PDB file of C-alpha atoms in Angstrom:
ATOM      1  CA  UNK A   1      -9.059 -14.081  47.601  1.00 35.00           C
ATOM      2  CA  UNK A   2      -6.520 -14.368  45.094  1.00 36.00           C
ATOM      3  CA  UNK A   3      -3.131 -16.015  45.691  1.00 38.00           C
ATOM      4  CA  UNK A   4      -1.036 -13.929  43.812  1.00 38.00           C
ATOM      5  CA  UNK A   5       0.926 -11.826  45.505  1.00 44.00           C
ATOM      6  CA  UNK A   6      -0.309  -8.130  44.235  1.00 42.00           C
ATOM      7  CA  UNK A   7       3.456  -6.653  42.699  1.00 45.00           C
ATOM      8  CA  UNK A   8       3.584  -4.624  39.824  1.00 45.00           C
ATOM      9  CA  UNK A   9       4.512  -7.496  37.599  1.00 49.00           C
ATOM     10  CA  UNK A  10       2.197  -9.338  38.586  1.00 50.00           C
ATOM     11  CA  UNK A  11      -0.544  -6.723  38.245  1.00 47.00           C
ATOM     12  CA  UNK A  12       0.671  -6.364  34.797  1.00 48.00           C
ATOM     13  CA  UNK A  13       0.899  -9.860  34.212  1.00 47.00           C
ATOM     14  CA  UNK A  14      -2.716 -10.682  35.321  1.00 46.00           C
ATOM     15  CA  UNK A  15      -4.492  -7.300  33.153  1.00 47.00           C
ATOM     16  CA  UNK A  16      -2.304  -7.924  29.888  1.00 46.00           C
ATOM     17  CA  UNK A  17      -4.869 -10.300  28.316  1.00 46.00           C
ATOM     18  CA  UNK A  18      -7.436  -7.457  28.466  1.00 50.00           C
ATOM     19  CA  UNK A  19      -5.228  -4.976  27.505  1.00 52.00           C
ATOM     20  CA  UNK A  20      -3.476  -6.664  24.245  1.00 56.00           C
ATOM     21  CA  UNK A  21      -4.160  -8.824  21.526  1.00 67.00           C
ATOM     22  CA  UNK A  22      -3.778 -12.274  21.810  1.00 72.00           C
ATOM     23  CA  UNK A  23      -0.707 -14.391  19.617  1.00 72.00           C
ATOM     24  CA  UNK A  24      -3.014 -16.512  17.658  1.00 80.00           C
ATOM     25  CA  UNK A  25       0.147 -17.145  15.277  1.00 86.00           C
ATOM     26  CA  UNK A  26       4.138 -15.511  15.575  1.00 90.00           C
ATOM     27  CA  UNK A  27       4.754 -13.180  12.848  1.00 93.00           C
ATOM     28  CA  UNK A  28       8.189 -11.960  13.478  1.00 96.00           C
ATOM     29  CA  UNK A  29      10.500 -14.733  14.917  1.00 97.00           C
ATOM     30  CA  UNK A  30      14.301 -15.610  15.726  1.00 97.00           C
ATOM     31  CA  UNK A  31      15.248 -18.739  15.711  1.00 96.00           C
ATOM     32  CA  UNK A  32      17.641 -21.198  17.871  1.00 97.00           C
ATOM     33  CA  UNK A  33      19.022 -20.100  21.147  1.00 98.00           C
ATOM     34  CA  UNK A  34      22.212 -22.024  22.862  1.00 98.00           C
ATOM     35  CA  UNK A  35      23.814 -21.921  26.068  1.00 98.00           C
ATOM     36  CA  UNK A  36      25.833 -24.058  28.296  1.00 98.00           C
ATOM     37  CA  UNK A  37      28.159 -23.693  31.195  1.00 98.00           C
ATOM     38  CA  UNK A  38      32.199 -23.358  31.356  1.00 97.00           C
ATOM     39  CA  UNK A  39      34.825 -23.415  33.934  1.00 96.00           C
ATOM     40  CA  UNK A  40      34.136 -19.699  35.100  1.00 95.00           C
ATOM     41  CA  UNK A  41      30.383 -18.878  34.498  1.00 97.00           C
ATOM     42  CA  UNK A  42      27.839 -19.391  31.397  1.00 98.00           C
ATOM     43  CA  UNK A  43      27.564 -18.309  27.542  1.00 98.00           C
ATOM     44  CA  UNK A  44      24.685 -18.421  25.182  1.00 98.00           C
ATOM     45  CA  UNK A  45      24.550 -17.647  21.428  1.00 98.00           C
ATOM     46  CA  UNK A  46      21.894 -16.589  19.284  1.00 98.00           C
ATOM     47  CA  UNK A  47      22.013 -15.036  15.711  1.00 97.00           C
ATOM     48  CA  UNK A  48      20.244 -11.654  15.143  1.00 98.00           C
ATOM     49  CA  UNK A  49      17.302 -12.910  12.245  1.00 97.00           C
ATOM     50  CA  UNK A  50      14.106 -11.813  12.754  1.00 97.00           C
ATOM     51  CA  UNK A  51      11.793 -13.383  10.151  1.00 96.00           C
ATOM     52  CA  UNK A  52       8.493 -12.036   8.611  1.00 96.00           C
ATOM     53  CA  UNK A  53       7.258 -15.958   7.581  1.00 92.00           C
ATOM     54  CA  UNK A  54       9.873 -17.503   5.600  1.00 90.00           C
ATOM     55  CA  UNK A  55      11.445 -13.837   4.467  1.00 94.00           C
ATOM     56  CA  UNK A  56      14.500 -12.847   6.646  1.00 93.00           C
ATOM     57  CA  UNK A  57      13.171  -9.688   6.973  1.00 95.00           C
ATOM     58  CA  UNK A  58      15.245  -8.329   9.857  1.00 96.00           C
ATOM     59  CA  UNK A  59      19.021  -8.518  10.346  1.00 96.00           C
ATOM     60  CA  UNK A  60      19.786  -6.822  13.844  1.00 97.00           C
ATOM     61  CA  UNK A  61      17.493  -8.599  16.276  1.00 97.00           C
ATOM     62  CA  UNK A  62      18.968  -8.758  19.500  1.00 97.00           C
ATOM     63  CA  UNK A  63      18.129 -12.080  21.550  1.00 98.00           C
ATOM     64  CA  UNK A  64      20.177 -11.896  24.361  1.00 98.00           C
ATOM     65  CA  UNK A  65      19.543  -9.407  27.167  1.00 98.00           C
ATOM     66  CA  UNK A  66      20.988  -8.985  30.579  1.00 97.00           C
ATOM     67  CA  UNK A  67      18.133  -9.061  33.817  1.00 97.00           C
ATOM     68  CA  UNK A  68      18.870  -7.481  36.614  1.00 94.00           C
ATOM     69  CA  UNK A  69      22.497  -8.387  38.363  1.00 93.00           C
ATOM     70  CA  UNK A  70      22.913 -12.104  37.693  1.00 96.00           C
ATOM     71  CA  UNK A  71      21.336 -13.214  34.991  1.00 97.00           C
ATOM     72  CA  UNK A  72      21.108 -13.697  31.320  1.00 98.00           C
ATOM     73  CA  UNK A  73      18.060 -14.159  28.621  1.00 98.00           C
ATOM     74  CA  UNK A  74      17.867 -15.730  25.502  1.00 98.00           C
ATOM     75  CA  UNK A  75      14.769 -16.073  23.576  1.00 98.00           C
ATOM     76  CA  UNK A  76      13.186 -17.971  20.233  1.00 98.00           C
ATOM     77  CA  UNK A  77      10.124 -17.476  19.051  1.00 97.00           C
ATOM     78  CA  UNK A  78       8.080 -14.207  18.606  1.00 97.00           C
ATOM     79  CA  UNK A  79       9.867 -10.756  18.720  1.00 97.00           C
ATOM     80  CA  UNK A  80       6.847  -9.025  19.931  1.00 95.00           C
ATOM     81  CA  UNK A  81       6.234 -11.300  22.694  1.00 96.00           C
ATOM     82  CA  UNK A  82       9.688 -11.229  23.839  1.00 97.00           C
ATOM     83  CA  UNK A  83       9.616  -7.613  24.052  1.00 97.00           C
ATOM     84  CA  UNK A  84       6.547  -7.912  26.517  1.00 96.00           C
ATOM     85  CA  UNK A  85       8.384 -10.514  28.812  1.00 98.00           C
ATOM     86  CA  UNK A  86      10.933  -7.833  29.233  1.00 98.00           C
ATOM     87  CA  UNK A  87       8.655  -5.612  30.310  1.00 97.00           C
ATOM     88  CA  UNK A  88       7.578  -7.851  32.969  1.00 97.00           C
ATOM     89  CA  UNK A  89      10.969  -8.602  33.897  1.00 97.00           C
ATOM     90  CA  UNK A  90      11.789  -4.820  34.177  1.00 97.00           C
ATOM     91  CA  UNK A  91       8.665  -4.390  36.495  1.00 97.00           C
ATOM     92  CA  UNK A  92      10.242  -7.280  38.708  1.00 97.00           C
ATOM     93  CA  UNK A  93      13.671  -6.251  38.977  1.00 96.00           C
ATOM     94  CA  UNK A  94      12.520  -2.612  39.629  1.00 96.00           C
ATOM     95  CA  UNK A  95       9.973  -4.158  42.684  1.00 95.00           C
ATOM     96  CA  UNK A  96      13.186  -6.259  44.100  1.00 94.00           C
ATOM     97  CA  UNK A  97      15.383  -3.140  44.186  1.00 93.00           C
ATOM     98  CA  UNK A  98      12.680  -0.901  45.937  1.00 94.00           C
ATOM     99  CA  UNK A  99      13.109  -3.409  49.240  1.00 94.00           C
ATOM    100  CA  UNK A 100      16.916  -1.893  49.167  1.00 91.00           C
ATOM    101  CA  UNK A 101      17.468  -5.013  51.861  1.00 91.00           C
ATOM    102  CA  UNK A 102      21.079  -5.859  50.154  1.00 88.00           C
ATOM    103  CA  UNK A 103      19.357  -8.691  48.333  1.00 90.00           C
ATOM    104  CA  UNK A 104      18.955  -9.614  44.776  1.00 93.00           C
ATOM    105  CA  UNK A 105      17.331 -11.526  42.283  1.00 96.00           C
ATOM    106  CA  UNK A 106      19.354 -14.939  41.465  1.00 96.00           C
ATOM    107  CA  UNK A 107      18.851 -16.510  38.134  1.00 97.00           C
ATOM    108  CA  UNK A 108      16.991 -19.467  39.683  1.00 97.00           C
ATOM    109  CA  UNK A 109      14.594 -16.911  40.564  1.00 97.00           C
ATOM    110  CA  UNK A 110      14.377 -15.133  37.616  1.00 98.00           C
ATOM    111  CA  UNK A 111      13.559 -18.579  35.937  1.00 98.00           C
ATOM    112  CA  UNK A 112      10.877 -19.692  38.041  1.00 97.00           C
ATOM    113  CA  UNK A 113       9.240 -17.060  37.594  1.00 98.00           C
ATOM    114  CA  UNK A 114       9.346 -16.895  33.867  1.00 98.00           C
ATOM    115  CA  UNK A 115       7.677 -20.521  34.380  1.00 98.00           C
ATOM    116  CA  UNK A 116       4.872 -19.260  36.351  1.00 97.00           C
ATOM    117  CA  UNK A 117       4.303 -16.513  33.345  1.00 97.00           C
ATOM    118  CA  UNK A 118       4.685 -18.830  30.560  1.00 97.00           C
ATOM    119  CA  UNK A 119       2.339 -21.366  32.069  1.00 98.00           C
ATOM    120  CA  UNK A 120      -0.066 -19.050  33.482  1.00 97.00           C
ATOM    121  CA  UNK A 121      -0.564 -17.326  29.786  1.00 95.00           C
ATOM    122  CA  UNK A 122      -0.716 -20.740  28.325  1.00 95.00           C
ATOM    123  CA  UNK A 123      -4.065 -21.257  30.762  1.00 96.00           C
ATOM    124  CA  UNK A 124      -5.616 -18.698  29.271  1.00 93.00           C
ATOM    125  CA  UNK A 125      -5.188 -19.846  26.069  1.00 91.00           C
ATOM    126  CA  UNK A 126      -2.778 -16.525  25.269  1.00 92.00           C
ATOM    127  CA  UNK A 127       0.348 -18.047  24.753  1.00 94.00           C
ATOM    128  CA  UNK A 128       3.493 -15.665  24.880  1.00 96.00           C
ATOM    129  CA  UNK A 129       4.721 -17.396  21.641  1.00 96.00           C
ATOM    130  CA  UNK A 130       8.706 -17.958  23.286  1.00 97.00           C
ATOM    131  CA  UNK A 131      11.263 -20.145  24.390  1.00 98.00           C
ATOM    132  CA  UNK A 132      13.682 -19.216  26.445  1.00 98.00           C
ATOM    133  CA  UNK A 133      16.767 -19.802  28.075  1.00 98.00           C
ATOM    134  CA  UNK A 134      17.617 -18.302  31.394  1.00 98.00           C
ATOM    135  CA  UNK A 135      21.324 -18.805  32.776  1.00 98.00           C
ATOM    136  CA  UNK A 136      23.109 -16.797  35.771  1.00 97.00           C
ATOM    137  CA  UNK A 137      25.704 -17.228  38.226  1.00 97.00           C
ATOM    138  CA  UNK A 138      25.509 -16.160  42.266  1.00 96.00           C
ATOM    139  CA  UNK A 139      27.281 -16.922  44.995  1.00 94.00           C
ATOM    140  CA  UNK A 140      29.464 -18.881  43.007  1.00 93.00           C
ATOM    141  CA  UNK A 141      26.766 -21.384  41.726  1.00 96.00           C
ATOM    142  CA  UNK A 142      26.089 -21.276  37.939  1.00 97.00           C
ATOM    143  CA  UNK A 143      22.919 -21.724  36.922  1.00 98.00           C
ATOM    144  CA  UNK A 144      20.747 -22.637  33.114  1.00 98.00           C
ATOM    145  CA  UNK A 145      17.090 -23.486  32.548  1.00 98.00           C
ATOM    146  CA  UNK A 146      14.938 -23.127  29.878  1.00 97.00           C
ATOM    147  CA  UNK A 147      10.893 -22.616  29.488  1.00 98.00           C
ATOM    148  CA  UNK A 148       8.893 -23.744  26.377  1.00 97.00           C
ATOM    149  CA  UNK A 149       5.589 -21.505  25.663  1.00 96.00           C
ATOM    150  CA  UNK A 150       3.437 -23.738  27.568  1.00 95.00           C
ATOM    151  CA  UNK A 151       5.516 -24.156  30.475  1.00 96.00           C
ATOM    152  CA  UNK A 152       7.294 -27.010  30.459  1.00 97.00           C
ATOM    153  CA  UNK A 153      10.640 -26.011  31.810  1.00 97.00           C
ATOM    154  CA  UNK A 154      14.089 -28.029  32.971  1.00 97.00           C
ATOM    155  CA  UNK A 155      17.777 -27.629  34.283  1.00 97.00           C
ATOM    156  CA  UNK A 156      20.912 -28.661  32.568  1.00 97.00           C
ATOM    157  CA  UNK A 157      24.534 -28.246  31.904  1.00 98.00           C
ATOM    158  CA  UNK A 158      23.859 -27.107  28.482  1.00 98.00           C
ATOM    159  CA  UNK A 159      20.313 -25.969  26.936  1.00 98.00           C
ATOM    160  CA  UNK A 160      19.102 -25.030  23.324  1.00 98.00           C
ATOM    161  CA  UNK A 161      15.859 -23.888  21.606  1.00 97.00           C
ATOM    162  CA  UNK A 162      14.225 -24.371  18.272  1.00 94.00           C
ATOM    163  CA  UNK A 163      16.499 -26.264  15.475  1.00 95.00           C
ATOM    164  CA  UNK A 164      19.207 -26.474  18.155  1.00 96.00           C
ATOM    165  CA  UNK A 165      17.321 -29.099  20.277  1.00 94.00           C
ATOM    166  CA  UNK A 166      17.954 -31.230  17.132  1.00 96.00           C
ATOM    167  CA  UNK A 167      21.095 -29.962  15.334  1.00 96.00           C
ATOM    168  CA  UNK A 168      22.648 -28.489  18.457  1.00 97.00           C
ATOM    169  CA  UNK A 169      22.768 -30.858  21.442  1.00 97.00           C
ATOM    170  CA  UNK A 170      23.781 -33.989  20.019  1.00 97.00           C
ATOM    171  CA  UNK A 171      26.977 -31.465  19.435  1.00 97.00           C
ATOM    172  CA  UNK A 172      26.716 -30.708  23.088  1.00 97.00           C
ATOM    173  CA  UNK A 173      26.411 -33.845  24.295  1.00 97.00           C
ATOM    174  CA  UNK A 174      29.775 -35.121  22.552  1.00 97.00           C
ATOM    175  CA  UNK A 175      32.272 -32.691  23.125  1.00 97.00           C
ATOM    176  CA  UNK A 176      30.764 -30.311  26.376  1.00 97.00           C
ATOM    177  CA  UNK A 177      32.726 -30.603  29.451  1.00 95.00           C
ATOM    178  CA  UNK A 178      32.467 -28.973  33.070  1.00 91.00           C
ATOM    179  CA  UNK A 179      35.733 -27.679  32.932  1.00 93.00           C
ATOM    180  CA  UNK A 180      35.804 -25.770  29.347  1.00 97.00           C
ATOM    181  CA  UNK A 181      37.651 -22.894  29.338  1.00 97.00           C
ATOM    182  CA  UNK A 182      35.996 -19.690  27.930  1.00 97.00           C
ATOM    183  CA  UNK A 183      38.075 -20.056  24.434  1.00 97.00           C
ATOM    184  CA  UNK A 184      37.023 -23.921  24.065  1.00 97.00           C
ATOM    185  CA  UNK A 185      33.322 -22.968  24.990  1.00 98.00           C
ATOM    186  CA  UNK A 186      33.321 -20.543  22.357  1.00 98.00           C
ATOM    187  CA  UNK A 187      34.793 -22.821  19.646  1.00 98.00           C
ATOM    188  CA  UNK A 188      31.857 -24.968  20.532  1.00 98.00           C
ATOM    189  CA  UNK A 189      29.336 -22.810  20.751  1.00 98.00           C
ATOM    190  CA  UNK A 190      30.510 -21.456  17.055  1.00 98.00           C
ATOM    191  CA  UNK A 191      30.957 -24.925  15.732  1.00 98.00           C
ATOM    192  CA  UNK A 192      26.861 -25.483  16.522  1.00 98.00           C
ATOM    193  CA  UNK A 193      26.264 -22.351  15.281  1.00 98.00           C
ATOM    194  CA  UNK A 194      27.759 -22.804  12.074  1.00 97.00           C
ATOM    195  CA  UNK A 195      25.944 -26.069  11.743  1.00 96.00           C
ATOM    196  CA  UNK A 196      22.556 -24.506  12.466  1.00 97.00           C
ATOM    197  CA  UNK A 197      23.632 -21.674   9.796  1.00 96.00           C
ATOM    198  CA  UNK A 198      24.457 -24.723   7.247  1.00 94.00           C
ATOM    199  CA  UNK A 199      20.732 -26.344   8.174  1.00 92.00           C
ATOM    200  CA  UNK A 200      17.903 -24.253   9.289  1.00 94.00           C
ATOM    201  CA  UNK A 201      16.667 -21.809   7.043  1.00 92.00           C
ATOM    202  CA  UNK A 202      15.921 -19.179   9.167  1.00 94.00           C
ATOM    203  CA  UNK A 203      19.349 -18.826  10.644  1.00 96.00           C
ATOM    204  CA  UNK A 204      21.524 -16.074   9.624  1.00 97.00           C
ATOM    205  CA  UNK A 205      25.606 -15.705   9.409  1.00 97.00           C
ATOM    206  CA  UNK A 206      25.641 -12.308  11.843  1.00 97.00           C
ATOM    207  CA  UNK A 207      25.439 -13.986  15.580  1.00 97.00           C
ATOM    208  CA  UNK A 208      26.090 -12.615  18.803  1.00 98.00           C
ATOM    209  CA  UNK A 209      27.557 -14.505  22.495  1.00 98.00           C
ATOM    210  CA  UNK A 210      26.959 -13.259  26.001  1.00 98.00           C
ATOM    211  CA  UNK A 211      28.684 -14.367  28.799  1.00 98.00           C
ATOM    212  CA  UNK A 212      28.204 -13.970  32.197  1.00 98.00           C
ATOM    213  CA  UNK A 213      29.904 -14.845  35.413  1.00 97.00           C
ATOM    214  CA  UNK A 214      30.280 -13.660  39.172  1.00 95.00           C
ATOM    215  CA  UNK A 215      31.548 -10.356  38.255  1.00 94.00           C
ATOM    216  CA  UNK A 216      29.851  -8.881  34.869  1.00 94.00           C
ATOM    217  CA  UNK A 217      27.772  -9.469  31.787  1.00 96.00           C
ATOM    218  CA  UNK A 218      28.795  -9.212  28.616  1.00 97.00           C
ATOM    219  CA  UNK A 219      27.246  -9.257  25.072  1.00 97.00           C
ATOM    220  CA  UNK A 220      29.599  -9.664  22.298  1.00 97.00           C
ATOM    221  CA  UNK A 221      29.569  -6.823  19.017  1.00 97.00           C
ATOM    222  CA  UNK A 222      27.535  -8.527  15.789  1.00 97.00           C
ATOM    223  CA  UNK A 223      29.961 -10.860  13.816  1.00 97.00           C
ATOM    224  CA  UNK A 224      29.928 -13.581  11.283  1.00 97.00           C
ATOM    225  CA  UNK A 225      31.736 -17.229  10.942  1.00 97.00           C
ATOM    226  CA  UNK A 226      33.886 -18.626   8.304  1.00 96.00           C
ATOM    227  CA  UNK A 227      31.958 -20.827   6.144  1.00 93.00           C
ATOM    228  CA  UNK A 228      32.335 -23.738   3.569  1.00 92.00           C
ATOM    229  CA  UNK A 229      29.440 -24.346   0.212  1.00 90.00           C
ATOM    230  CA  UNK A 230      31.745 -26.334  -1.888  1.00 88.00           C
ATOM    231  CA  UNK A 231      30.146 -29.808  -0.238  1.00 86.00           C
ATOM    232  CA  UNK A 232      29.364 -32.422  -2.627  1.00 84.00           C
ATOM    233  CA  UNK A 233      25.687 -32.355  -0.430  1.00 81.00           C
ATOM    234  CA  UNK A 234      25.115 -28.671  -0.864  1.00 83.00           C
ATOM    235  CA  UNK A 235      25.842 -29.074  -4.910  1.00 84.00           C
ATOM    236  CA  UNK A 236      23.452 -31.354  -5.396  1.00 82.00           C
ATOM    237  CA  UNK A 237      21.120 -32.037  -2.660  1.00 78.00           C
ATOM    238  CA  UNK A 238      18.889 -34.079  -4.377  1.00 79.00           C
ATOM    239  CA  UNK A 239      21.561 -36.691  -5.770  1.00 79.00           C
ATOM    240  CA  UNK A 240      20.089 -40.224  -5.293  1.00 75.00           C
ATOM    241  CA  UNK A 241      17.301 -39.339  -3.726  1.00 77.00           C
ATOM    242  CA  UNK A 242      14.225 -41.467  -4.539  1.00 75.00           C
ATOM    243  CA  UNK A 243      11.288 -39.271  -6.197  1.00 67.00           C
ATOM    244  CA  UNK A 244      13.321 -36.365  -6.525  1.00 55.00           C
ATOM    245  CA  UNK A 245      13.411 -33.695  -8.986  1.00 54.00           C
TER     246      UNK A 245
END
């Protein structure tokens, strides 16, 4: 007897490895992925690259996508597979609103089970090739996770993916505060962005910040950051370096 319960995601979930090819390597990827909470709710940032190898070979890749009534996706990693875990997600939130019992989805929810898919792919060996970072707010309680591709998943006050877990969070972990208002949360979120453009090859200077709180979601038009080239470092990288060119 299995102990699934038999929903339509979860139907899908359990047939797709028979019905699709597996990701035995990403081919189309976005990179980092940030978010943190403020005073009123929580925001995540994520540029719009989507990159064929090392070729930037896509410029308006949207990474951040509302789910259902309180919550908010980000995702690194492979386009394709991304695309798929909305799919799921659309089967789920389309189940939970057939009950019509006044209830609804949280983001804590949402997140656990995008653990239970992530891990249960990465059993059979058919990874969906993501991170992601799931934040909400209900009932007044603000909520941000994340999930690696095989699983491994946590809870904090502020969350990153890919170059950002490097570059990114050290940021975070200096100058984040509970109480940041939505225009100091932004500043921040720009100033790791703009550091992340500056190291990580992949990124791309045409970004995009959701926010969500009690009341609505919102995803912010394309735009770009002011930037700076004329350091010493980016004139001539190689200066004193030992063996180099």
């Amino acid at each position: 007897m299995s102990l699934i319960a038999s929903t339509p995601a979860n139907n899908s979930l359990l047939s797709s490895g028979m019905e699709s090819e597996r990701t035995l390597y990403p081919y189309v990827t976005g990179t980092s992925v940030i978010g943190i909470k403020y005073k009123d709710g929580i925001l995540m940032a994520a540029d719009m690259g989507g990159s064929y190898g090392s070729t930037l070979r896509y410029k308006s890749v949207e990474r951040l996508k509302s789910i259902g009534k309180h919550s908010l996706l980000g995702a690194s990693g492979e386009i394709s597979d991304f695309q798929e875990i909305l799919r799921y997600l659309d089967e789920l939130i389309l189940y939970d609103n057939m009950w019509d019992d006044g209830n609804s989805l949280g983001p804590k929810e949402v997140h656990n089970y995008l653990t239970r898919v992530m891990y249960n792919r990465r059993n059979k060996f058919n990874p969906l090739w993501n991170s992601l970072v799931l934040g909400g707010v209900k009932n007044g309680q603000k909520y941000l996770g994340m999930v690696s591709m095989i699983g491994v998943h946590f809870e904090d006050n502020h969350v990153a993916t890919g170059f950002g877990n490097h570059l990114a969070r050290p940021i975070l972990r200096d100058e984040w505060h509970e109480n940041m208002s939505f225009e100091d949360a932004v500043k921040l979120l720009e100033k790791c962005m703009r550091v992340l453009l500056y190291r990580d090859r992949s990124a791309i200077n045409k970004l995009q910040i959701a926010k969500i709180t009690e009341e609505e979601v919102t995803i912010s038009q394309p735009y770009s950051l002011k930037t700076f080239w004329g350091y010493s470092a980016f004139q001539n990288p190689t200066k004193g370096a030992e063996g180099s060119w």
